[in-house]
XYZ file of C-alpha atoms in Angstrom:
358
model
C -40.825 125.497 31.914
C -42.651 122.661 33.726
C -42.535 119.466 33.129
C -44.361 117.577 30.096
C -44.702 114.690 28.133
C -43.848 114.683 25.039
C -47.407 115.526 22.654
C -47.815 117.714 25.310
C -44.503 119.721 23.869
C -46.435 119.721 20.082
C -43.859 116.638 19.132
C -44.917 113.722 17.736
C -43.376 110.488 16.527
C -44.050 107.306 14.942
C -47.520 107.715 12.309
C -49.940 104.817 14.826
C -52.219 106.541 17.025
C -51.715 106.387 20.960
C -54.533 104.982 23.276
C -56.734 107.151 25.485
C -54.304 107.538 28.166
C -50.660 107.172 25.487
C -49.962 104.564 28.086
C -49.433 100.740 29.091
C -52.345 101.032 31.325
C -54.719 101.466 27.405
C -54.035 97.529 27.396
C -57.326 96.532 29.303
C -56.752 95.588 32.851
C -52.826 96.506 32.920
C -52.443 98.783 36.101
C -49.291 100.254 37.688
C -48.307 101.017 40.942
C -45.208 103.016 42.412
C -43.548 103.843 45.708
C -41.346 106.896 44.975
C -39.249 107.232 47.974
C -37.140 111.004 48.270
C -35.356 111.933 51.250
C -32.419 113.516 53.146
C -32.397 111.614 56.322
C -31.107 109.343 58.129
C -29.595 108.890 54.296
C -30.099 109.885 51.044
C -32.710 108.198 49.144
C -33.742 108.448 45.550
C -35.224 105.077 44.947
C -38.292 103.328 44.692
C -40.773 100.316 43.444
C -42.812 100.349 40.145
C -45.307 97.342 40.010
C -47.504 96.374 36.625
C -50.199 94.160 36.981
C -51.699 92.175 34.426
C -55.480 91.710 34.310
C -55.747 94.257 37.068
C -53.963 91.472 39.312
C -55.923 88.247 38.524
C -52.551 87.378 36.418
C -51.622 85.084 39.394
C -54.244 82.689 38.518
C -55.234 83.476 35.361
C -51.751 83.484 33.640
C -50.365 85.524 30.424
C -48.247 83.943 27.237
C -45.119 85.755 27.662
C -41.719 85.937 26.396
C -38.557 87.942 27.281
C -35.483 89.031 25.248
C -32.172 90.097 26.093
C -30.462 92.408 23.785
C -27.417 92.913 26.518
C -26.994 90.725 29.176
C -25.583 92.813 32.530
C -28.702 93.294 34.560
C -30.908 91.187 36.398
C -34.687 90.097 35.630
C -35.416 87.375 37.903
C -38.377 84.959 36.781
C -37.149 84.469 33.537
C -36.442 80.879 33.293
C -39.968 79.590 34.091
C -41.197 82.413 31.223
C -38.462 80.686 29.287
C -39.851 77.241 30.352
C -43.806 77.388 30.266
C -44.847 80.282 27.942
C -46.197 82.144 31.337
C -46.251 85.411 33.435
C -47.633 84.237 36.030
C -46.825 87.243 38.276
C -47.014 90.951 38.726
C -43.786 92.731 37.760
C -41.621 94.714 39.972
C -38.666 97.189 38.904
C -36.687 98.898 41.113
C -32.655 99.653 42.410
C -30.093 96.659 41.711
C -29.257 96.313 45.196
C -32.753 95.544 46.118
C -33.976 92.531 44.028
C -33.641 90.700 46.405
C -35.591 92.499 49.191
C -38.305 93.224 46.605
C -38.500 89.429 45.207
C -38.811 88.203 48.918
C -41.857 90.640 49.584
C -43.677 89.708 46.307
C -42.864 85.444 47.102
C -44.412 86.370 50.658
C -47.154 88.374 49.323
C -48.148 85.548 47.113
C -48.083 83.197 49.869
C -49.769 85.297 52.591
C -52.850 85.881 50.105
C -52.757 82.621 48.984
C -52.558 83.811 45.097
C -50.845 81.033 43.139
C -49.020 78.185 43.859
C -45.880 79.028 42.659
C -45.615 82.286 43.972
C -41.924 81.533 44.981
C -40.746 82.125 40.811
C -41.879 86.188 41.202
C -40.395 88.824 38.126
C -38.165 91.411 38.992
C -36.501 93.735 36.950
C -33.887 96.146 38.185
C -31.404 99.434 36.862
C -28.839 100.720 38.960
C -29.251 104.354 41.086
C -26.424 104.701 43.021
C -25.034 107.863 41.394
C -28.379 109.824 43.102
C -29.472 107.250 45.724
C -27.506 105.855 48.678
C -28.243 102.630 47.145
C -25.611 100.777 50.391
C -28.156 102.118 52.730
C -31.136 99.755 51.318
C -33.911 102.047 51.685
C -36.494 99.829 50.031
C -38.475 97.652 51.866
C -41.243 94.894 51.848
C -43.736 97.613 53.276
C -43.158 100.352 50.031
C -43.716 96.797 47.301
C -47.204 96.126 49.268
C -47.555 100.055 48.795
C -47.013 99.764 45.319
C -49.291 96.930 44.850
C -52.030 99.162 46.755
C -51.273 102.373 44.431
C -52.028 99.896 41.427
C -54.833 101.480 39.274
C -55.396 102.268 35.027
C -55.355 105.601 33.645
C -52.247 107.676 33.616
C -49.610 106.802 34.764
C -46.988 109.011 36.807
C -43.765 109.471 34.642
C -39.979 110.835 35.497
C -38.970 110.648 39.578
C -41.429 108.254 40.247
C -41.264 104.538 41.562
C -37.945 102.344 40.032
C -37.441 105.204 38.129
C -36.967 107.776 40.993
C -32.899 107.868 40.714
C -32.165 107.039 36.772
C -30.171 108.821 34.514
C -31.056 108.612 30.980
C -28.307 109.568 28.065
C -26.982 111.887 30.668
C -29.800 113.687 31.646
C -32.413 112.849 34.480
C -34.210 109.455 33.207
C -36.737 107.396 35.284
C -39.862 106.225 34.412
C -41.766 106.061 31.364
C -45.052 104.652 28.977
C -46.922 105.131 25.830
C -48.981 103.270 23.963
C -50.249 102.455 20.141
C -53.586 101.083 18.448
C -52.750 98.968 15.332
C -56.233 97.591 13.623
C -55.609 93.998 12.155
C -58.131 91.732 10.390
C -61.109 94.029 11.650
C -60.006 94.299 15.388
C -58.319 96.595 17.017
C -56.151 95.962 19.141
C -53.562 98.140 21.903
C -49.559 97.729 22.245
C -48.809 99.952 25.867
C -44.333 99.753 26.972
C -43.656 100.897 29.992
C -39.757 101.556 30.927
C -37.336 102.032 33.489
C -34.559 104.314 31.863
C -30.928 104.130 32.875
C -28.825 104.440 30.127
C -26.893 105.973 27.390
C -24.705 108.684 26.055
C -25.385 112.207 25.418
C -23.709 112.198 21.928
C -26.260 109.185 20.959
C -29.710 111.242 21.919
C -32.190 111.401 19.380
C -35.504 112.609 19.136
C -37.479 111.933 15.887
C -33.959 111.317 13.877
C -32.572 114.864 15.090
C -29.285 114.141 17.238
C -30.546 116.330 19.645
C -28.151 115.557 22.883
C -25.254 116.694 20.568
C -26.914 119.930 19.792
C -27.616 120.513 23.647
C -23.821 120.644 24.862
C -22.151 120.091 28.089
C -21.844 123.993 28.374
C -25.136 124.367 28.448
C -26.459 121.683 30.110
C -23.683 119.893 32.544
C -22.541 116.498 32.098
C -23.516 114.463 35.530
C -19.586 113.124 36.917
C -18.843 109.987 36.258
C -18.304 108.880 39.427
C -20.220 105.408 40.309
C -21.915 106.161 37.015
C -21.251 102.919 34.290
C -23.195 102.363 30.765
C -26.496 101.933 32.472
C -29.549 99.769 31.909
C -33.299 99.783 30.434
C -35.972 97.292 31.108
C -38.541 97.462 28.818
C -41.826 95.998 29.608
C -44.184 95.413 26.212
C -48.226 94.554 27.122
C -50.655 93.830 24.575
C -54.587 92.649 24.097
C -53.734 90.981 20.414
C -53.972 87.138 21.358
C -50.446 85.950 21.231
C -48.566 82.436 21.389
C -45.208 82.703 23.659
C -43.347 82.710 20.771
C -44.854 85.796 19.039
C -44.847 87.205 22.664
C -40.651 86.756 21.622
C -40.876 88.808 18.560
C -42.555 91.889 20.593
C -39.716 91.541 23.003
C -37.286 92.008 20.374
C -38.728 94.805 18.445
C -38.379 96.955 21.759
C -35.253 97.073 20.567
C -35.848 98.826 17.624
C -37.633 101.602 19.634
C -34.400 101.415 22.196
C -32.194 102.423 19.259
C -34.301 105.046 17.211
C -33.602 107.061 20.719
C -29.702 106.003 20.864
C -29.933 103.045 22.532
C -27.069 100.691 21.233
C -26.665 97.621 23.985
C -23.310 98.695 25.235
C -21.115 96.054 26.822
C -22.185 97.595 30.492
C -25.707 97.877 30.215
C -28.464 95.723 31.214
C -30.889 95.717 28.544
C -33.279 93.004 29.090
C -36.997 93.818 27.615
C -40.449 91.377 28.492
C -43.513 91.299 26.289
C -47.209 89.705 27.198
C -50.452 89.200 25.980
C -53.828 89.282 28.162
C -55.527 88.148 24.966
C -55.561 84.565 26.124
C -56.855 83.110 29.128
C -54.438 80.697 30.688
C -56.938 79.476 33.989
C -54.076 77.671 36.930
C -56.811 75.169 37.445
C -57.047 73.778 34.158
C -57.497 70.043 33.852
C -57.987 69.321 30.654
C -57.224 70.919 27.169
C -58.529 74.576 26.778
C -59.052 76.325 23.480
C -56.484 80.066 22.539
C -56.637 82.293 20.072
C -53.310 83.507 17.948
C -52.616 86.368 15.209
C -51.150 84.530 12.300
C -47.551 85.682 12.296
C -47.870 87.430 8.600
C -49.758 90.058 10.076
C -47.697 90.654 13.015
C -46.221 93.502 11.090
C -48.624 96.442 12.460
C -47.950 95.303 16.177
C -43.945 95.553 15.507
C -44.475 98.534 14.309
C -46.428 99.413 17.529
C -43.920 98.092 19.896
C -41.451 100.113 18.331
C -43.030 103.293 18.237
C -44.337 102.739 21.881
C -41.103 101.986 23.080
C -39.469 105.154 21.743
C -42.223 107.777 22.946
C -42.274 105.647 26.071
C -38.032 106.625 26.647
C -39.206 110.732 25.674
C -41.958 110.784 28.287
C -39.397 109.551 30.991
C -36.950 112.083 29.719
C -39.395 115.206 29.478
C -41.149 114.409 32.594
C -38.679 113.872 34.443
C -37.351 116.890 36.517
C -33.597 118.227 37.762
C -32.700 116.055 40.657
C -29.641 116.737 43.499
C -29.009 113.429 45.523
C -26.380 111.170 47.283
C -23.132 113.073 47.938
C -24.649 116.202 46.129
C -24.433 114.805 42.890
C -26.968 116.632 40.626
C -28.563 115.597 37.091
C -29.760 117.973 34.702
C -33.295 117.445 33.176
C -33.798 117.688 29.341
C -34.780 121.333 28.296
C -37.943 121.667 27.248
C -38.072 125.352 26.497
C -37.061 125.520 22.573
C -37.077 121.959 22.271
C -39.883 121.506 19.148
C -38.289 124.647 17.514
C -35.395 122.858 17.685
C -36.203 119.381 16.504
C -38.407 121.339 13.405
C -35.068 123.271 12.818
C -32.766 120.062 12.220
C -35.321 117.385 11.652
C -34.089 115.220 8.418
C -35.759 115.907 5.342
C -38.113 113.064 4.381
């Protein structure tokens, strides 16, 4: 059956409607980019670059409230203590392989500096999950040229899901994971207003697979479809990246951040002790100008009506995960190591057949 996301498959979840294109990209200006790189030779690769950039780029100098939140600590997202610090995203965002942070930080400080885009380009965000079960990760594959690549493919719309970019080589509760988005509208006060998540999947059990409440990875067994070995294979990681129009102070920016957790663990997501979990939420619906000199005016939600947009963030979050899984297709890589996609044939008969009874 090929390959689809997850409305697509007649299964819906959550009760907010998704934007035009059920993806991060519905927050105005939000685009993503990717460098998917699959080969055989010289050495294996299953790796890649994903890059989102807020206000179609322009975040460099005209800055985001932001806030991240780390519901386990054992990955890396680099840029995190000047969020911390000033309330600010001041930067694209770049996930890709562990091994490669580095490499892909240094390409985004230089790219920052060549095009003379901020003046503290040197602080860039990175976010990374591990792929060294399906990608040669020793043999470093990534390089500055595929994150200026990335930066190029930027654009809004839809978004390519599964094998693609950071994504290319993750596993996600034991079947092939990658990358994924959705998105939610929430109206508040009059406005409306759009919540997109984009993730990088890496993580999780078979046994703890849900879909919609149904413990669906225990009703698909190992016999039918194989367990990937273990070998090189830990708990895994997620980063979840939340975006949203709603004018937000850093601090509410916080509260999105958590509630991607609550979308993490409606899927079977539960933070274990080996996983980097580490989720980042902004808002384009303040202006922060880099060459402000004097006291400029910002808009904020008042935080009892937050509720609809943590609602959002959850319900993004956890279609966001799906589409990864259901797009994402049977892949053999390093050392012939293969991963199993999620089944897709049967798979809304069999979510009607066992879904709990409200």
């Amino acid at each position: 059956m090929k390959r689809a996301r997850l409305r697509e498959l007649g299964i819906n979840v959550g009760v907010l409607p998704p934007g035009e294109f059920n993806a991060i990209t519905d927050v105005a200006g939000v685009q993503v980019g990717q460098a998917t790189l699959v080969y055989d030779q010289p050495r294996v690769a299953r790796t890649g670059v994903t890059m989102i950039l807020p206000r179609a780029g322009a975040v460099w100098n005209d800055h985001c409230y932001a806030a991240y939140h780390s519901f386990n600590g054992k990955g890396e997202l680099t840029g995190t203590h000047w969020i911390s610090e000033s309330g600010m995203l001041c930067f694209p965002i770049a996930l890709t392989t562990t091994q490669q942070v580095g490499t892909v930080h240094e390409a985004m400080v230089r790219y920052g500096k060549d095009e003379g885009l901020s003046t503290i380009y040197s602080l860039a965000v990175v976010g990374e999950t591990y792929d060294g079960f399906l990608n040669d990760s020793s043999a470093f594959h990534v390089t500055a040229e595929h994150v200026r690549a990335a930066l190029a493919d930027a654009s809004s719309g839809p978004v390519r899901e599964g094998n693609t970019g950071g994504g290319t080589g993750m596993i996600c509760h034991d079947f092939k994971g990658g990358t994924g988005t959705a998105s939610r509208l929430v109206e508040i006060a009059g406005e409306l207003y759009t919540v997109g998540a984009l993730v990088q999947a890496n993580y999780g059990s078979r046994a703890d697979f849900r879909i919609d409440g149904v413990p669906v990875g225990r009703l698909i067994g190992s016999e039918q479809i194989p367990l990937p070995g273990k070998a090189e294979k830990s708990d895994g990681s997620i980063i979840i990246v939340v975006a949203t129009d709603a004018p937000l102070l850093p601090g509410q920016c916080k509260r999105l951040a958590q509630r991607a957790t609550v979308g993490l663990a409606r899927v079977g997501g539960h933070g274990h002790n080996g996983s980097g979990d580490l989720f980042l939420a902004f808002s384009t619906g303040n202006h922060l100008p880099i060459d402000a000199d004097a006291p400029f005016a910002v808009q904020t939600l008042p935080n009892q009506l937050m509720n609809p947009l943590f609602n959002a963030v959850a319900e993004a979050v956890e279609e966001a995960i799906l589409n990864a899984l259901t797009a994402a297709e049977t892949m053999t890589g390093y050392k012939g190591r293969m991963v199993h996609a999620l089944p897709l044939e049967g798979l809304k008969e069999l979510i009607d057949r066992y879904r709990p009874v409200e």
